[in-house]
Amino acid sequence: MSTKHWFLLQYKPNSHRLALRNLHRQGFETFLPMQDVTQRHSTKFVQQRRPLFPGYMFVSFALDTAPWHKINSTVGVARLVSFDGQPKALPPDQFAPGDELQVMSGPFAEYVATIETIDAEQRIWLLMEFMGQKRGWLSGRSRCS
């Protein structure tokens, strides 16, 4: 079985939702980190979720077996970032037990956690300190985040 890697793709302006939907329909796994942005409109403030890296998202596939050539013709996608006609995989995650990470969003945003273990399915178990006590927490699959 071929190993999947993460690659970078550029989507067309304001087309991240369209690109995500069409890539998922084709069976590709994607990752689009989002952030909350507060902007002033007239006399009120409005909070919106926007891509962390405007114009870019990540897509995962096995280079030697997946039909990755289809990505460039996917509606919403501008191009798969390539060098000399070949997409270049991103380096694998370098997480290891004992590493410290800062939680970026959600109810634990801004907390610093320590990686306790990484299981066979690439789920990361974190230890976080609350009120002087360490508590375990499952973060989900490790990704380029």
GROMACS .gro file of C-alpha atoms in nm:
model
  145
    1MET     CA    1   0.000   0.000   0.000
    2SER     CA    2   0.131   0.344  -0.088
    3THR     CA    3   0.188   0.604   0.179
    4LYS     CA    4  -0.019   0.921   0.172
    5HIS     CA    5   0.157   1.254   0.203
    6TRP     CA    6   0.035   1.612   0.232
    7PHE     CA    7   0.071   1.853  -0.060
    8LEU     CA    8  -0.004   2.222  -0.104
    9LEU     CA    9  -0.259   2.351  -0.351
   10GLN     CA   10  -0.369   2.698  -0.450
   11TYR     CA   11  -0.741   2.761  -0.483
   12LYS     CA   12  -0.909   3.027  -0.694
   13PRO     CA   13  -1.005   3.356  -0.522
   14ASN     CA   14  -1.292   3.307  -0.273
   15SER     CA   15  -1.331   2.944  -0.384
   16HIS     CA   16  -1.208   2.747  -0.082
   17ARG     CA   17  -1.554   2.601  -0.005
   18LEU     CA   18  -1.607   2.502  -0.368
   19ALA     CA   19  -1.261   2.344  -0.392
   20LEU     CA   20  -1.310   2.152  -0.065
   21ARG     CA   21  -1.647   2.014  -0.177
   22ASN     CA   22  -1.519   1.904  -0.518
   23LEU     CA   23  -1.198   1.750  -0.381
   24HIS     CA   24  -1.399   1.553  -0.123
   25ARG     CA   25  -1.633   1.428  -0.398
   26GLN     CA   26  -1.325   1.288  -0.574
   27GLY     CA   27  -1.210   1.112  -0.257
   28PHE     CA   28  -0.924   1.343  -0.159
   29GLU     CA   29  -0.858   1.425   0.207
   30THR     CA   30  -0.808   1.798   0.269
   31PHE     CA   31  -0.702   2.027   0.549
   32LEU     CA   32  -0.790   2.396   0.556
   33PRO     CA   33  -0.693   2.566   0.884
   34MET     CA   34  -0.932   2.847   0.971
   35GLN     CA   35  -0.913   3.145   1.206
   36ASP     CA   36  -1.170   3.377   1.357
   37VAL     CA   37  -1.129   3.736   1.238
   38THR     CA   38  -1.317   4.033   1.383
   39GLN     CA   39  -1.381   4.324   1.148
   40ARG     CA   40  -1.568   4.647   1.186
   41HIS     CA   41  -1.862   4.698   0.949
   42SER     CA   42  -2.027   5.036   0.982
   43THR     CA   43  -2.106   5.073   1.353
   44LYS     CA   44  -2.072   4.709   1.464
   45PHE     CA   45  -1.807   4.440   1.485
   46VAL     CA   46  -1.856   4.116   1.291
   47GLN     CA   47  -1.665   3.794   1.351
   48GLN     CA   48  -1.596   3.569   1.052
   49ARG     CA   49  -1.404   3.245   0.996
   50ARG     CA   50  -1.139   3.282   0.729
   51PRO     CA   51  -0.862   3.059   0.597
   52LEU     CA   52  -0.540   3.090   0.797
   53PHE     CA   53  -0.337   3.083   0.473
   54PRO     CA   54  -0.548   3.277   0.220
   55GLY     CA   55  -0.539   3.113  -0.121
   56TYR     CA   56  -0.388   2.783  -0.005
   57MET     CA   57  -0.498   2.452   0.147
   58PHE     CA   58  -0.350   2.108   0.196
   59VAL     CA   59  -0.450   1.787   0.019
   60SER     CA   60  -0.340   1.432   0.103
   61PHE     CA   61  -0.282   1.149  -0.144
   62ALA     CA   62  -0.039   0.875  -0.242
   63LEU     CA   63   0.166   1.022  -0.525
   64ASP     CA   64   0.223   0.691  -0.704
   65THR     CA   65  -0.136   0.558  -0.694
   66ALA     CA   66  -0.383   0.847  -0.657
   67PRO     CA   67  -0.526   1.024  -0.963
   68TRP     CA   68  -0.362   1.351  -0.853
   69HIS     CA   69  -0.360   1.495  -1.206
   70LYS     CA   70  -0.735   1.551  -1.160
   71ILE     CA   71  -0.668   1.811  -0.890
   72ASN     CA   72  -0.562   2.084  -1.136
   73SER     CA   73  -0.890   2.049  -1.327
   74THR     CA   74  -1.108   2.046  -1.012
   75VAL     CA   75  -1.358   2.332  -0.998
   76GLY     CA   76  -1.235   2.587  -0.743
   77VAL     CA   77  -0.870   2.479  -0.763
   78ALA     CA   78  -0.615   2.699  -0.938
   79ARG     CA   79  -0.327   2.450  -0.926
   80LEU     CA   80  -0.142   2.192  -0.726
   81VAL     CA   81   0.187   2.352  -0.620
   82SER     CA   82   0.451   2.162  -0.821
   83PHE     CA   83   0.819   2.181  -0.909
   84ASP     CA   84   0.931   2.067  -1.254
   85GLY     CA   85   0.582   1.923  -1.313
   86GLN     CA   86   0.582   1.709  -0.998
   87PRO     CA   87   0.407   1.794  -0.672
   88LYS     CA   88   0.644   1.800  -0.375
   89ALA     CA   89   0.524   1.645  -0.050
   90LEU     CA   90   0.541   1.848   0.269
   91PRO     CA   91   0.778   1.715   0.534
   92PRO     CA   92   0.604   1.474   0.774
   93ASP     CA   93   0.494   1.594   1.117
   94GLN     CA   94   0.781   1.598   1.360
   95PHE     CA   95   0.576   1.557   1.677
   96ALA     CA   96   0.715   1.338   1.954
   97PRO     CA   97   0.616   1.256   2.312
   98GLY     CA   98   0.737   1.531   2.544
   99ASP     CA   99   0.697   1.810   2.285
  100GLU     CA  100   0.499   2.114   2.398
  101LEU     CA  101   0.225   2.258   2.176
  102GLN     CA  102   0.000   2.561   2.206
  103VAL     CA  103  -0.370   2.499   2.141
  104MET     CA  104  -0.480   2.748   1.874
  105SER     CA  105  -0.861   2.737   1.889
  106GLY     CA  106  -1.158   2.605   2.080
  107PRO     CA  107  -1.229   2.614   2.451
  108PHE     CA  108  -0.863   2.544   2.536
  109ALA     CA  109  -0.720   2.811   2.304
  110GLU     CA  110  -0.391   2.958   2.427
  111TYR     CA  111  -0.323   2.667   2.664
  112VAL     CA  112   0.012   2.493   2.638
  113ALA     CA  113  -0.005   2.113   2.635
  114THR     CA  114   0.256   1.837   2.639
  115ILE     CA  115   0.234   1.540   2.401
  116GLU     CA  116   0.195   1.227   2.614
  117THR     CA  117   0.169   0.964   2.337
  118ILE     CA  118   0.098   0.925   1.966
  119ASP     CA  119  -0.102   0.610   1.890
  120ALA     CA  120  -0.091   0.384   1.583
  121GLU     CA  121  -0.368   0.586   1.414
  122GLN     CA  122  -0.166   0.909   1.453
  123ARG     CA  123  -0.394   1.046   1.726
  124ILE     CA  124  -0.211   1.264   1.975
  125TRP     CA  125  -0.281   1.238   2.349
  126LEU     CA  126  -0.205   1.564   2.528
  127LEU     CA  127  -0.150   1.650   2.893
  128MET     CA  128  -0.280   1.988   3.004
  129GLU     CA  129  -0.254   2.150   3.343
  130PHE     CA  130  -0.575   2.283   3.500
  131MET     CA  131  -0.573   2.433   3.846
  132GLY     CA  132  -0.249   2.257   3.934
  133GLN     CA  133  -0.366   1.914   3.810
  134LYS     CA  134  -0.255   1.745   3.487
  135ARG     CA  135  -0.538   1.608   3.272
  136GLY     CA  136  -0.523   1.396   2.956
  137TRP     CA  137  -0.690   1.505   2.632
  138LEU     CA  138  -0.715   1.344   2.287
  139SER     CA  139  -0.640   1.598   2.015
  140GLY     CA  140  -0.744   1.398   1.707
  141ARG     CA  141  -0.530   1.305   1.410
  142SER     CA  142  -0.199   1.482   1.378
  143ARG     CA  143  -0.193   1.706   1.074
  144CYS     CA  144  -0.003   1.994   0.934
  145SER     CA  145  -0.127   2.235   1.198
   0.00000   0.00000   0.00000
